[in-house]
Coordinates of C-alpha atoms in Angstrom, one line a residue:
X1 CA -16.3 6.0 27.9
X2 CA -17.6 2.8 26.5
X3 CA -15.4 0.3 24.8
X4 CA -16.7 1.4 21.4
X5 CA -16.2 5.0 22.2
X6 CA -12.6 4.3 23.3
X7 CA -11.9 2.4 20.2
X8 CA -13.4 5.2 18.0
X9 CA -11.2 7.8 19.8
X10 CA -8.1 5.7 19.4
X11 CA -8.9 5.1 15.7
X12 CA -9.3 8.8 15.1
X13 CA -5.9 9.4 16.6
X14 CA -4.4 6.5 14.6
X15 CA -5.8 7.9 11.4
X16 CA -4.6 11.4 12.3
X17 CA -1.0 10.0 12.8
X18 CA -1.2 7.9 9.7
X19 CA -2.5 10.9 7.7
X20 CA 0.4 13.0 8.9
X21 CA 2.8 10.3 7.8
X22 CA 1.1 10.0 4.4
X23 CA 1.1 13.8 4.0
X24 CA 4.8 14.0 4.8
X25 CA 6.1 10.9 3.0
X26 CA 3.4 10.2 0.4
X27 CA 2.8 6.7 1.7
X28 CA 2.2 4.8 4.9
X29 CA -1.4 5.4 5.9
X30 CA -2.6 1.8 5.7
X31 CA 0.7 0.4 7.1
X32 CA 0.4 2.6 10.2
X33 CA -3.4 2.3 10.6
X34 CA -3.7 -1.5 10.2
X35 CA -0.5 -2.1 12.2
X36 CA -1.6 -0.1 15.2
X37 CA -5.4 -0.8 15.0
X38 CA -4.7 -4.6 14.8
X39 CA -3.3 -4.3 18.3
X40 CA -6.7 -3.3 19.7
X41 CA -9.3 -4.7 17.3
X42 CA -9.4 -7.8 15.0
X43 CA -7.3 -7.4 11.9
X44 CA -10.3 -8.0 9.6
X45 CA -12.0 -5.0 11.2
X46 CA -8.9 -2.8 11.0
X47 CA -8.5 -3.6 7.3
X48 CA -12.1 -2.8 6.7
X49 CA -11.8 0.6 8.5
X50 CA -8.8 1.6 6.4
X51 CA -10.6 1.3 3.0
X52 CA -12.5 4.6 2.8
X53 CA -9.9 6.9 4.3
X54 CA -7.3 5.2 2.0
X55 CA -9.5 5.7 -1.1
X56 CA -10.2 9.3 -0.2
X57 CA -6.5 10.2 0.5
X58 CA -5.3 8.5 -2.6
X59 CA -7.9 10.1 -4.8
X60 CA -6.8 13.5 -3.4
X61 CA -3.1 12.5 -4.0
X62 CA -3.8 11.6 -7.6
X63 CA -5.7 14.9 -8.2
X64 CA -3.0 17.0 -6.5
X65 CA 0.0 15.4 -8.2
X66 CA -1.6 15.2 -11.7
X67 CA -1.0 11.5 -12.1
X68 CA -2.9 11.1 -15.4
X69 CA -2.8 9.2 -18.6
X70 CA 1.0 9.4 -19.0
X71 CA 1.5 7.8 -15.7
X72 CA -1.1 5.2 -16.4
X73 CA 0.5 4.4 -19.8
X74 CA 4.0 4.1 -18.2
X75 CA 2.8 1.7 -15.4
X76 CA -0.3 0.1 -17.1
X77 CA 0.9 -3.5 -16.8
X78 CA 1.7 -3.0 -13.1
X79 CA -1.7 -1.4 -12.5
X80 CA -3.5 -4.1 -14.4
X81 CA -1.8 -6.9 -12.5
X82 CA -2.4 -5.0 -9.2
X83 CA -6.1 -4.7 -9.9
X84 CA -6.6 -8.3 -10.9
X85 CA -4.7 -9.8 -8.0
X86 CA -6.2 -7.3 -5.5
X87 CA -9.7 -8.1 -6.7
X88 CA -9.2 -11.9 -6.6
X89 CA -7.5 -11.9 -3.2
X90 CA -10.0 -9.6 -1.5
X91 CA -12.6 -12.3 -1.6
X92 CA -10.3 -14.6 0.4
X93 CA -9.5 -12.2 3.2
X94 CA -12.6 -13.0 5.3
X95 CA -11.6 -16.7 5.3
X96 CA -8.0 -16.1 6.4
X97 CA -7.4 -16.5 10.2
X98 CA -6.6 -13.3 12.0
X99 CA -3.3 -14.7 13.3
X100 CA -2.2 -15.4 9.7
X101 CA -3.2 -11.9 8.6
X102 CA -1.1 -10.4 11.5
X103 CA 1.8 -12.7 10.5
X104 CA 1.6 -11.6 6.8
X105 CA 1.5 -7.9 7.8
X106 CA 4.5 -8.5 10.2
X107 CA 6.6 -10.4 7.6
X108 CA 6.0 -7.8 4.9
X109 CA 6.9 -4.9 7.2
X110 CA 9.9 -6.8 8.5
X111 CA 11.3 -7.6 5.0
X112 CA 10.8 -4.0 3.9
X113 CA 12.4 -2.6 7.1
X114 CA 15.4 -4.9 7.1
X115 CA 16.1 -4.3 3.4
X116 CA 15.8 -0.5 4.0
X117 CA 18.0 -0.5 7.1
X118 CA 20.7 -2.6 5.3
X119 CA 20.5 -0.3 2.3
X120 CA 19.7 -3.3 0.1
X121 CA 18.3 -2.0 -3.1
X122 CA 17.4 -3.8 -6.2
X123 CA 18.2 -2.2 -9.6
X124 CA 15.7 -2.8 -12.4
X125 CA 17.1 -2.3 -15.8
X126 CA 14.9 -1.1 -18.6
X127 CA 14.9 -4.5 -20.3
X128 CA 13.4 -6.1 -17.1
X129 CA 10.8 -3.4 -16.4
X130 CA 7.8 -5.3 -17.9
X131 CA 8.4 -8.5 -15.9
X132 CA 9.2 -6.4 -12.8
X133 CA 5.9 -4.5 -13.2
X134 CA 4.0 -7.8 -13.5
X135 CA 5.6 -9.3 -10.5
X136 CA 5.3 -6.1 -8.4
X137 CA 1.6 -5.7 -9.4
X138 CA 0.8 -9.3 -8.5
X139 CA 2.7 -9.2 -5.2
X140 CA 1.2 -5.8 -4.2
X141 CA -2.3 -7.0 -5.1
X142 CA -2.1 -10.2 -3.1
X143 CA -0.6 -8.4 -0.1
X144 CA -3.1 -5.5 -0.4
X145 CA -6.1 -7.9 -0.8
X146 CA -5.1 -9.7 2.4
X147 CA -4.0 -6.7 4.5
X148 CA -4.8 -3.4 2.8
X149 CA -1.0 -2.8 2.8
X150 CA 0.2 -2.9 -0.8
X151 CA 2.7 -0.1 -0.8
X152 CA 5.8 -2.1 0.2
X153 CA 6.3 -3.9 -3.1
X154 CA 5.4 -0.7 -5.0
X155 CA 7.9 1.4 -3.2
X156 CA 10.6 -1.3 -3.7
X157 CA 9.8 -1.3 -7.5
X158 CA 10.0 2.5 -7.8
X159 CA 13.2 2.6 -5.8
X160 CA 14.6 0.0 -8.1
X161 CA 13.6 2.1 -11.1
X162 CA 15.2 5.2 -9.5
X163 CA 12.0 7.2 -9.8
X164 CA 12.6 10.9 -8.9
X165 CA 10.4 12.3 -6.1
X166 CA 7.7 13.8 -8.4
X167 CA 7.4 10.6 -10.4
X168 CA 7.4 8.6 -7.1
X169 CA 4.4 10.6 -5.7
X170 CA 2.5 10.5 -9.0
X171 CA 3.0 6.7 -9.4
X172 CA 2.2 5.9 -5.8
X173 CA -1.0 8.0 -6.0
X174 CA -2.0 6.1 -9.1
X175 CA -1.1 2.6 -7.8
X176 CA -2.8 3.1 -4.4

């Protein structure tokens, strides 16, 4: 096999694994895909490869879970901040050195992993929900624009709001 063929075969298996994780948990496809693929191809390429499978799987998740206008109204500020910061940051990605992208991915995953392992969980009271949505949307957009991994702040927010499993899947489908 040629190098390109080998990379394509590996990418297929990576996306299969990431799809199984997303199908099981509802999240994780870009985290797994970019994390693993960045070990064999440049991070910029890995991020670009994730875009279409991510859009397709998230569209299917939104359709399947029925995340509609009620979910959009509930999380509209978060979605708006996410969209604006994602759009603005995406233009910068090509100019960011590959080592910095890998570092950003690593730090984001490390923070999420450590806080999850330690059982550290923030609690977001109703009176703090709007500022938390804005901060979460901005953080997720910047992280997503640079790395295609924007679920970590979103999951933290939903856990802090004590979203039940159905609400979690609907919201994540809408956000992503």
